[in-house]
Amino acid sequence: MAPIHIDEKAGSDATGQGSPDQPYETLAFALFTHQASSPQYLIRKDPTGTYEEPTQSALKKAKKGADGLEKKRKKAEEAAAKEAQADREEKERREKLLADSKKIVLKEDETLPKATRAKLAHLKSLRSKRIRVFGWIHRLRPQKDIIFLVLRDGTGYLQAVLSGHVSQTYQALTLTRESSVELVGTLQAVPEGKDAPNGHELIVDFWQVVGAAPGAEDAFTNRLNEKSDPSIQADLRHLVLRGETASSVLRLRAALLSAFRDTFATHSVLEVTPPCLVQTQVEGGATLFKLDYYGQPAFLTQSSQLYLETCLPSLGDVFCVQESFRAENSHTRRHLSEYTHLEAELAFINFDDLMSHIEAIICETVDRLLKDETASSLIKQLNPDFQAPARPFLRLSYVDAIKWLNDHGIKHEAEDADGNVIKDEREQVKMVEHAIGDDIAEAAERQMTDIIGTPVFLYGFPVELKAFYMKKMPSDGKGGPVYTESCDLLMPNVGEIVGGSMRIPDMEELLAAYKREGIDDAPYYWFTDQRKYGTCEHGGYGLGVERFLAWLANRYTVRECSLYPRWPGRATP
């Protein structure tokens, strides 16, 4: 038999095999492991020494250690046996309990007062009365002879208590989270010092499972939890929506859109519904999603602006809440391939009127939300530190913003004539100061906004950086850069949430803009006609609902603010 090797410094009792290249660490462990075969033992102090037979005193000391390990082994075996026995007894008890539970049949007591069916959000007036509710098991806490659960129905949450024979049925003993159930019982205010959603709980006297959810490996919490990888959360978005945070964001989104509509109504701005299938571009052809439309080329809309402009002569000031689509291969936390676009167009205004209107719509909408009990509680839950923005908003010209960025040492990546990022000999990206004519990058723009810490209207961008339809500012007569009557509203922690401008009112100037951008004006005849048949000074803007909600609810990414977000590579579920 080969000798057993021990290296007191480099060996390991956990992974060693007793061989020269995988020795044990201690002689005691070697004796304990090989006591039945009585092999030869060789030991050394460290890898620089030589293996030698242990002394008698070392063997005697190691034998005591081996005996201790043997006692631990026997104790562990006994504990394992007891645990196994307890498991068997518990399994038998559970099986008997389940078998007995099948004999218990719940029936609704017809002698009790008739239960009033209600949604969970409307229960306060029904306290002390018998009610009937439906929903999903949001939380579940079984105890001896009693089950506490929290029900969810989309309108709110309700704590319920199952006790006595109500908690002893087979369905009760096998109940799982996310099962849908019907509960009937008496609604009671919780005792002083106790806590429950909305301050009441349901004492159940009859209930039944409507749709059981699986347990074991396919249980809800095994498929999805707070530590799940983002890609898994994206694949299981339909389950993520059941969580308190995700559902609260979507409830706040609904309240936000309702508040926007109410605010527009007070300003006599009418809602219209433009098409999503279009054959003209608004923000540049590179970001269009193209499709075949009965043999003709068509696109998913980038913006409803052009259609809104056509409504001004007949409907006056108008707005829409419509999906827009941008084929940008961008994976930033504020970009989506499909987003909800709140857009408005206003007639007979100037540039100052436009910015004042945007500010008013935003501030009044926020005020409405904060005055609404439900909406304000959602904001407090999601963004406890939220404060309504102070008016007036800071207005910062593009030229002044360039100076501000340079004064604060905020640089941007240098690019060559083809738009490629320039790197030095060490492959480090070259950073340069901003100059007039630069398109201020998202990172620099957001950094500036976060430092300023308040909403900022950034206005007056060079004509080369903006869309063909934007009105130019009056020239300085010195041959300098030409700027547009355009603005972006920037919010701390998010960046741009609104983009707007005055529109070119003159037909000849618009035709020249088409030509400058290389756009065929023929398909835009209906848009050009707005300048032909009674033109006027007008302007409008687009607000990204998901970005606004990310600011309002303090969400890290706009992906949390969409029901089923779409970004490059993601179109499921």
Coordinates of C-alpha atoms in Angstrom, one line a residue, residues 20-524:
P20 CA 2.8 13.5 -2.7
D21 CA 1.2 16.1 -5.0
Q22 CA -2.1 16.3 -3.0
P23 CA -1.1 15.8 0.6
Y24 CA -3.2 16.2 3.7
E25 CA -2.6 19.1 6.1
T26 CA -2.8 17.2 9.5
L27 CA -1.7 13.8 10.7
A28 CA -4.8 13.6 12.8
F29 CA -7.0 13.8 9.7
A30 CA -4.9 11.3 7.9
L31 CA -5.2 8.8 10.8
F32 CA -9.0 9.4 11.0
T33 CA -9.4 8.9 7.2
H34 CA -7.2 5.8 6.9
Q35 CA -7.5 4.2 10.3
A36 CA -9.0 1.0 8.9
S37 CA -6.1 0.2 6.5
S38 CA -3.1 1.2 8.8
P39 CA -0.8 2.5 6.0
Q40 CA 2.6 4.1 6.4
Y41 CA 2.5 7.9 7.1
L42 CA 5.0 10.4 5.9
I43 CA 5.0 14.0 7.1
R44 CA 6.9 17.2 6.5
K45 CA 6.7 20.8 7.9
D46 CA 6.5 22.6 4.6
P47 CA 7.1 22.0 0.8
T48 CA 10.9 22.8 1.2
G49 CA 11.4 19.9 3.6
T50 CA 11.5 16.1 3.1
Y51 CA 8.9 13.6 4.0
E52 CA 9.8 11.5 7.1
E53 CA 7.9 9.1 9.3
P54 CA 6.2 10.8 12.3
T55 CA 7.6 10.4 15.8
Q56 CA 5.8 8.3 18.4
S57 CA 4.8 11.5 20.3
A58 CA 3.4 13.0 17.1
L59 CA 1.5 9.8 16.4
K60 CA 0.1 9.8 20.0
K61 CA -1.0 13.4 19.7
A62 CA -2.5 12.8 16.3
K63 CA -4.4 9.7 17.6
K64 CA -6.2 11.9 20.1
G65 CA -7.1 14.3 17.3
A66 CA -8.3 11.4 15.2
D67 CA -10.5 10.1 18.0
G68 CA -12.0 13.5 18.3
L69 CA -12.8 13.6 14.6
E70 CA -14.4 10.1 14.9
K71 CA -16.6 11.3 17.8
K72 CA -17.7 14.3 15.7
R73 CA -18.4 11.9 12.8
K74 CA -20.6 9.6 15.0
K75 CA -22.3 12.7 16.5
A76 CA -23.0 14.0 13.0
E77 CA -24.4 10.6 11.9
E78 CA -26.7 10.5 14.9
A79 CA -27.9 14.0 14.2
A80 CA -28.5 13.2 10.6
A81 CA -30.4 10.1 11.6
K82 CA -32.5 12.1 14.0
E83 CA -33.1 14.7 11.3
A84 CA -34.1 12.0 8.8
Q85 CA -36.4 10.4 11.3
A86 CA -38.0 13.8 12.1
D87 CA -38.4 14.4 8.3
R88 CA -40.1 11.1 7.9
E89 CA -42.4 11.8 10.8
E90 CA -43.1 15.2 9.5
K91 CA -43.8 13.8 6.1
E92 CA -46.1 11.2 7.5
R93 CA -47.9 13.9 9.6
R94 CA -48.2 16.1 6.6
E95 CA -49.6 13.3 4.5
K96 CA -52.1 12.4 7.2
L97 CA -53.0 16.1 7.6
L98 CA -53.5 16.4 3.8
A99 CA -55.6 13.2 3.7
D100 CA -57.8 14.4 6.6
S101 CA -58.1 17.8 5.0
K102 CA -59.7 16.3 1.9
K103 CA -62.6 15.3 4.1
I104 CA -63.3 18.9 5.1
V105 CA -65.8 20.5 2.6
L106 CA -66.4 24.2 2.9
K107 CA -69.9 25.5 2.2
E108 CA -71.0 29.1 2.4
D109 CA -73.4 29.6 5.3
E110 CA -76.7 30.8 3.8
T111 CA -77.9 31.9 7.3
L112 CA -75.2 34.6 7.4
P113 CA -75.9 38.1 6.0
K114 CA -75.5 38.3 2.2
A115 CA -72.0 39.3 1.2
T116 CA -71.5 42.5 -0.7
R117 CA -69.1 42.1 -3.7
A118 CA -66.5 44.9 -3.8
K119 CA -63.1 45.9 -5.1
L120 CA -60.3 46.3 -2.6
A121 CA -60.0 50.0 -3.1
H122 CA -63.6 50.6 -2.0
L123 CA -63.9 48.7 1.3
K124 CA -63.6 51.4 3.9
S125 CA -67.4 52.0 4.0
L126 CA -68.0 48.3 4.3
R127 CA -66.3 47.8 7.7
S128 CA -68.2 45.5 10.1
K129 CA -70.1 44.1 7.1
R130 CA -69.8 40.8 5.3
I131 CA -68.1 41.2 1.9
R132 CA -67.0 39.1 -1.1
V133 CA -63.7 39.9 -2.9
F134 CA -61.7 38.3 -5.6
G135 CA -57.9 38.6 -6.3
W136 CA -54.5 37.1 -6.3
I137 CA -52.5 35.9 -3.3
H138 CA -49.8 38.6 -3.0
R139 CA -48.3 37.4 0.3
L140 CA -48.8 34.2 2.3
R141 CA -47.8 33.4 5.9
P142 CA -49.1 30.0 7.2
Q143 CA -48.9 29.5 11.0
K144 CA -50.2 26.7 13.2
D145 CA -54.0 26.6 12.7
I146 CA -54.1 30.0 11.1
I147 CA -53.1 31.5 7.7
F148 CA -52.4 35.2 7.1
L149 CA -52.5 36.4 3.5
V150 CA -52.5 39.6 1.5
L151 CA -54.9 39.7 -1.4
R152 CA -54.3 41.9 -4.5
D153 CA -56.9 42.8 -7.1
G154 CA -55.2 45.6 -9.0
T155 CA -57.1 48.3 -7.2
G156 CA -55.5 47.7 -3.8
Y157 CA -54.4 45.2 -1.1
L158 CA -56.3 43.5 1.7
Q159 CA -55.1 41.4 4.6
A160 CA -57.2 38.3 5.3
V161 CA -57.2 35.8 8.1
L162 CA -58.1 32.1 7.7
S163 CA -58.6 30.2 10.9
G164 CA -60.4 27.1 12.3
H165 CA -61.8 24.7 9.8
V166 CA -61.5 27.4 7.1
S167 CA -57.7 27.0 7.3
Q168 CA -57.7 23.2 7.5
T169 CA -59.0 22.3 4.0
Y170 CA -56.8 20.7 1.4
Q171 CA -56.8 24.0 -0.6
A172 CA -55.7 25.9 2.4
L173 CA -52.8 23.5 3.2
T174 CA -51.6 23.6 -0.4
L175 CA -52.3 27.3 -1.1
T176 CA -49.5 29.1 -3.1
R177 CA -48.6 32.6 -3.9
E178 CA -50.2 34.1 -7.0
S179 CA -53.2 31.7 -6.9
S180 CA -56.4 33.5 -7.6
V181 CA -59.1 33.2 -5.0
E182 CA -62.6 34.2 -3.8
L183 CA -62.8 35.3 -0.2
V184 CA -65.9 35.9 1.8
G185 CA -66.1 37.2 5.4
T186 CA -66.5 40.1 7.8
L187 CA -64.3 43.2 7.3
Q188 CA -62.9 44.5 10.6
A189 CA -60.7 47.4 11.6
V190 CA -57.4 46.1 12.8
P191 CA -56.8 46.3 16.6
E192 CA -54.9 49.3 18.0
G193 CA -51.2 48.9 17.5
K194 CA -51.6 46.5 14.6
D195 CA -50.8 47.3 11.0
A196 CA -52.6 46.2 7.8
P197 CA -53.2 47.8 4.3
N198 CA -55.9 50.5 4.7
G199 CA -56.2 49.7 8.4
H200 CA -58.6 46.7 8.1
E201 CA -58.6 42.9 7.6
L202 CA -61.0 40.3 6.4
I203 CA -62.0 37.5 8.8
V204 CA -62.8 34.7 6.3
D205 CA -65.8 32.4 6.8
F206 CA -65.8 30.9 3.3
W207 CA -63.3 30.9 0.4
Q208 CA -62.3 28.9 -2.6
V209 CA -59.4 28.8 -5.1
V210 CA -60.3 30.1 -8.5
G211 CA -57.0 29.4 -10.2
A212 CA -54.2 27.6 -8.4
A213 CA -50.6 28.7 -9.0
P214 CA -47.8 26.0 -9.1
G215 CA -45.5 25.4 -6.2
A216 CA -42.1 23.5 -5.9
E217 CA -39.6 24.3 -8.7
D218 CA -42.1 26.2 -10.7
A219 CA -43.3 28.4 -7.8
F220 CA -43.5 32.1 -8.6
T221 CA -40.7 33.1 -6.2
N222 CA -38.4 30.4 -7.9
R223 CA -38.9 31.9 -11.3
L224 CA -38.6 35.5 -10.3
N225 CA -37.2 37.5 -7.3
E226 CA -35.4 40.8 -6.5
K227 CA -32.0 39.2 -7.3
S228 CA -33.0 37.9 -10.8
D229 CA -30.8 38.9 -13.7
P230 CA -32.1 41.9 -15.7
S231 CA -32.4 39.7 -18.8
I232 CA -34.6 37.3 -16.8
Q233 CA -36.7 40.2 -15.5
A234 CA -37.1 41.4 -19.1
D235 CA -38.2 37.9 -20.3
L236 CA -40.6 37.7 -17.3
R237 CA -41.9 41.2 -17.5
H238 CA -45.5 39.9 -17.3
L239 CA -44.6 38.5 -13.8
V240 CA -42.6 41.6 -12.8
L241 CA -45.7 43.7 -13.3
R242 CA -47.3 41.9 -10.3
G243 CA -44.8 43.5 -8.0
E244 CA -45.7 46.5 -5.9
T245 CA -43.1 48.8 -7.4
A246 CA -43.8 48.0 -11.0
S247 CA -47.5 48.2 -10.6
S248 CA -47.2 51.5 -8.7
V249 CA -45.2 53.0 -11.5
L250 CA -47.9 52.0 -14.0
R251 CA -50.7 53.3 -11.8
L252 CA -48.8 56.6 -11.5
R253 CA -48.4 56.6 -15.3
A254 CA -52.2 56.3 -15.7
A255 CA -52.7 59.2 -13.2
L256 CA -50.1 61.3 -15.1
L257 CA -51.8 60.9 -18.4
S258 CA -55.2 61.7 -16.9
A259 CA -53.7 64.8 -15.2
F260 CA -52.1 65.9 -18.5
R261 CA -55.4 65.6 -20.3
D262 CA -57.2 67.7 -17.6
T263 CA -54.5 70.4 -17.8
F264 CA -54.8 70.6 -21.6
A265 CA -58.5 70.9 -21.2
T266 CA -58.2 73.9 -19.0
H267 CA -56.0 75.5 -21.7
S268 CA -58.5 74.7 -24.4
V269 CA -56.2 72.3 -26.2
L270 CA -58.1 69.5 -27.9
E271 CA -56.9 65.9 -28.1
V272 CA -56.7 64.2 -31.6
T273 CA -55.4 60.8 -32.7
P274 CA -52.9 60.9 -35.6
P275 CA -51.9 57.8 -37.6
C276 CA -48.9 55.6 -36.7
L277 CA -48.4 54.5 -40.3
V278 CA -46.8 57.3 -42.4
Q279 CA -45.0 57.9 -45.6
T280 CA -43.0 60.9 -44.6
Q281 CA -40.2 61.5 -42.2
V282 CA -40.0 64.1 -39.4
E283 CA -36.7 63.6 -37.5
G284 CA -34.4 62.2 -40.2
G285 CA -34.6 59.0 -42.4
A286 CA -31.8 57.1 -40.5
T287 CA -34.1 56.4 -37.5
L288 CA -37.2 55.2 -39.5
F289 CA -38.7 51.7 -39.1
K290 CA -39.6 50.8 -42.7
L291 CA -42.3 48.4 -43.8
D292 CA -44.2 47.2 -46.8
Y293 CA -47.7 48.8 -46.9
Y294 CA -49.7 47.0 -49.7
G295 CA -46.8 47.2 -52.0
Q296 CA -45.9 50.8 -51.1
P297 CA -43.0 51.9 -48.7
A298 CA -44.3 53.1 -45.4
F299 CA -42.8 53.8 -41.9
L300 CA -43.7 53.8 -38.3
T301 CA -44.1 57.4 -37.2
Q302 CA -41.2 59.2 -35.5
S303 CA -43.6 62.1 -34.5
S304 CA -47.2 63.2 -35.0
Q305 CA -46.2 66.8 -35.3
L306 CA -46.9 67.3 -39.0
Y307 CA -50.4 66.0 -38.6
L308 CA -51.1 68.1 -35.6
E309 CA -50.1 71.2 -37.5
T310 CA -52.8 70.4 -40.1
C311 CA -55.4 70.5 -37.3
L312 CA -54.7 74.1 -36.2
P313 CA -57.0 75.8 -38.8
S314 CA -60.0 73.6 -38.0
L315 CA -59.6 72.6 -34.4
G316 CA -57.3 75.2 -32.9
D317 CA -54.6 74.2 -30.4
V318 CA -54.3 70.4 -30.3
F319 CA -52.4 67.6 -28.6
C320 CA -52.1 63.8 -28.9
V321 CA -50.8 60.9 -26.8
Q322 CA -49.4 58.6 -29.4
E323 CA -46.7 56.0 -29.8
S324 CA -43.5 57.1 -31.7
F325 CA -40.8 54.9 -33.0
R326 CA -37.1 55.6 -33.4
A327 CA -34.7 53.0 -35.0
E328 CA -31.7 54.2 -33.0
N329 CA -29.3 51.5 -31.8
S330 CA -29.1 53.2 -28.4
H331 CA -28.9 51.3 -25.1
T332 CA -28.9 54.3 -22.8
R333 CA -31.1 54.4 -19.7
R334 CA -33.3 57.1 -21.3
H335 CA -33.9 55.6 -24.8
L336 CA -36.6 53.3 -26.1
S337 CA -37.3 52.1 -29.7
E338 CA -41.0 52.7 -29.0
Y339 CA -42.2 55.3 -26.6
T340 CA -45.3 57.3 -25.7
H341 CA -45.1 60.7 -27.2
L342 CA -47.2 63.5 -25.8
E343 CA -47.2 66.3 -28.5
A344 CA -48.9 69.6 -28.9
E345 CA -49.2 72.3 -31.5
L346 CA -50.3 75.9 -30.8
A347 CA -51.3 78.7 -33.2
F348 CA -50.7 82.4 -33.1
I349 CA -47.9 82.3 -30.5
N350 CA -44.3 83.4 -30.3
F351 CA -41.2 81.6 -29.0
D352 CA -41.5 83.0 -25.5
D353 CA -45.2 82.0 -25.4
L354 CA -44.2 78.4 -26.4
M355 CA -41.7 78.0 -23.5
S356 CA -44.1 79.6 -21.0
H357 CA -46.9 77.2 -22.2
I358 CA -44.6 74.1 -21.7
E359 CA -43.7 75.3 -18.2
A360 CA -47.3 75.9 -17.3
I361 CA -48.5 72.5 -18.6
I362 CA -45.8 70.7 -16.7
C363 CA -46.2 72.6 -13.4
E364 CA -50.0 72.5 -13.4
T365 CA -50.0 68.7 -14.2
V366 CA -47.6 68.1 -11.3
D367 CA -49.8 70.2 -9.0
R368 CA -52.8 68.2 -10.0
L369 CA -51.0 64.9 -9.1
L370 CA -49.9 66.2 -5.8
K371 CA -53.4 67.4 -4.9
D372 CA -54.8 64.0 -5.8
E373 CA -54.7 61.6 -2.8
T374 CA -54.1 58.4 -4.7
A375 CA -51.5 59.9 -7.1
S376 CA -49.6 61.8 -4.4
S377 CA -49.4 58.6 -2.3
L378 CA -47.8 56.8 -5.3
I379 CA -45.3 59.6 -5.8
K380 CA -44.4 59.5 -2.1
Q381 CA -44.0 55.8 -2.2
L382 CA -41.8 55.8 -5.3
N383 CA -40.0 59.1 -4.8
P384 CA -40.2 60.3 -1.1
D385 CA -38.0 63.3 -1.7
F386 CA -39.9 64.7 -4.7
Q387 CA -40.6 68.4 -4.7
A388 CA -42.6 70.2 -7.3
P389 CA -40.4 72.3 -9.6
A390 CA -40.1 76.0 -8.8
R391 CA -41.2 78.5 -11.4
P392 CA -40.0 80.2 -13.6
F393 CA -37.6 77.6 -15.1
L394 CA -34.1 78.7 -15.9
R395 CA -33.7 79.7 -19.6
L396 CA -30.1 79.1 -20.9
S397 CA -29.2 79.8 -24.5
Y398 CA -27.1 77.3 -26.5
V399 CA -24.2 79.8 -26.7
D400 CA -24.3 80.4 -23.0
A401 CA -24.5 76.6 -22.4
I402 CA -21.3 76.1 -24.4
K403 CA -19.5 78.6 -22.3
W404 CA -21.0 77.1 -19.1
L405 CA -19.7 73.6 -20.0
N406 CA -16.2 74.9 -20.8
D407 CA -16.1 77.0 -17.6
H408 CA -17.0 73.9 -15.6
G409 CA -14.4 71.7 -17.4
I410 CA -17.0 69.4 -18.9
K411 CA -15.6 68.1 -22.2
H412 CA -16.8 65.8 -25.0
E413 CA -15.3 63.1 -27.2
A414 CA -13.3 64.3 -30.2
E415 CA -14.6 63.1 -33.5
D416 CA -13.1 63.1 -37.1
A417 CA -14.9 64.4 -40.2
D418 CA -16.7 61.0 -40.5
G419 CA -18.0 61.1 -36.9
N420 CA -15.5 58.5 -35.6
V421 CA -14.2 58.9 -32.1
I422 CA -10.5 60.0 -32.0
K423 CA -8.1 58.1 -29.7
D424 CA -4.5 58.8 -28.8
E425 CA -1.5 56.4 -29.1
R426 CA -2.6 54.7 -25.8
E427 CA -6.1 54.1 -27.2
Q428 CA -7.5 56.6 -24.8
V429 CA -10.5 58.6 -26.1
K430 CA -9.4 62.2 -26.8
M431 CA -11.6 64.7 -24.9
V432 CA -11.9 68.3 -26.1
E433 CA -13.7 71.5 -25.1
H434 CA -17.1 72.3 -26.6
A435 CA -17.3 74.8 -29.4
I436 CA -20.2 76.6 -31.2
G437 CA -21.6 74.2 -33.7
D438 CA -21.2 71.1 -31.5
D439 CA -24.2 69.0 -30.7
I440 CA -24.1 68.8 -26.9
A441 CA -23.8 65.2 -26.0
E442 CA -26.3 63.5 -23.6
A443 CA -23.7 62.9 -20.9
A444 CA -22.5 66.5 -20.9
E445 CA -26.1 67.8 -21.0
R446 CA -27.2 65.6 -18.1
Q447 CA -24.1 66.5 -16.0
M448 CA -24.8 70.2 -16.5
T449 CA -28.5 69.8 -15.5
D450 CA -27.6 67.7 -12.4
I451 CA -25.1 70.4 -11.3
I452 CA -27.6 73.2 -11.8
G453 CA -30.2 71.1 -10.0
T454 CA -33.3 72.7 -11.5
P455 CA -35.3 72.4 -14.7
V456 CA -33.5 74.2 -17.6
F457 CA -34.8 75.4 -20.9
L458 CA -31.8 75.1 -23.3
Y459 CA -32.7 77.1 -26.3
G460 CA -31.5 78.6 -29.6
F461 CA -29.7 75.7 -31.3
P462 CA -27.7 76.1 -34.5
V463 CA -29.8 75.4 -37.6
E464 CA -27.5 72.6 -38.7
L465 CA -28.3 70.6 -35.6
K466 CA -32.1 70.8 -35.9
A467 CA -34.9 69.6 -38.1
F468 CA -35.9 71.2 -41.4
Y469 CA -39.2 72.7 -40.2
M470 CA -37.8 74.8 -37.3
K471 CA -38.0 78.6 -37.6
K472 CA -34.8 80.6 -37.6
M473 CA -34.0 83.3 -35.2
P474 CA -33.4 86.8 -36.7
S475 CA -29.9 87.1 -38.2
D476 CA -27.4 89.4 -36.4
G477 CA -26.4 90.7 -39.9
K478 CA -22.7 89.9 -39.3
G479 CA -22.7 86.6 -41.1
G480 CA -22.4 84.6 -37.9
P481 CA -24.1 81.2 -37.1
V482 CA -27.8 81.0 -37.7
Y483 CA -29.8 79.7 -34.7
T484 CA -33.3 78.3 -34.4
E485 CA -36.3 79.1 -32.2
S486 CA -36.0 75.7 -30.6
C487 CA -35.7 74.5 -27.0
D488 CA -35.1 71.4 -25.0
L489 CA -36.4 71.1 -21.4
L490 CA -33.9 69.3 -19.2
M491 CA -34.7 67.8 -15.9
P492 CA -32.2 66.7 -13.2
N493 CA -31.4 63.0 -13.1
V494 CA -33.0 62.4 -16.5
G495 CA -31.9 65.0 -19.0
E496 CA -34.1 66.1 -21.9
I497 CA -37.8 65.4 -21.5
V498 CA -39.3 67.9 -23.9
G499 CA -38.2 69.1 -27.3
G500 CA -40.0 72.0 -29.0
S501 CA -39.7 74.8 -31.5
M502 CA -41.5 77.4 -33.5
R503 CA -42.3 76.1 -37.0
I504 CA -41.4 77.8 -40.3
P505 CA -44.6 79.8 -41.3
D506 CA -43.5 80.9 -44.8
M507 CA -44.1 78.5 -47.7
E508 CA -41.1 79.6 -49.8
E509 CA -38.8 79.3 -46.8
L510 CA -40.2 75.8 -46.1
L511 CA -39.6 74.7 -49.7
A512 CA -36.0 76.0 -49.4
A513 CA -35.6 73.9 -46.2
Y514 CA -36.8 70.8 -48.0
K515 CA -34.2 71.4 -50.7
R516 CA -31.4 72.1 -48.2
E517 CA -32.1 68.7 -46.5
G518 CA -32.4 66.8 -49.8
I519 CA -36.1 66.0 -49.1
D520 CA -38.6 65.6 -52.0
D521 CA -41.4 68.1 -51.2
A522 CA -44.0 66.3 -53.2
P523 CA -45.1 63.8 -50.5
Y524 CA -45.4 66.7 -48.1

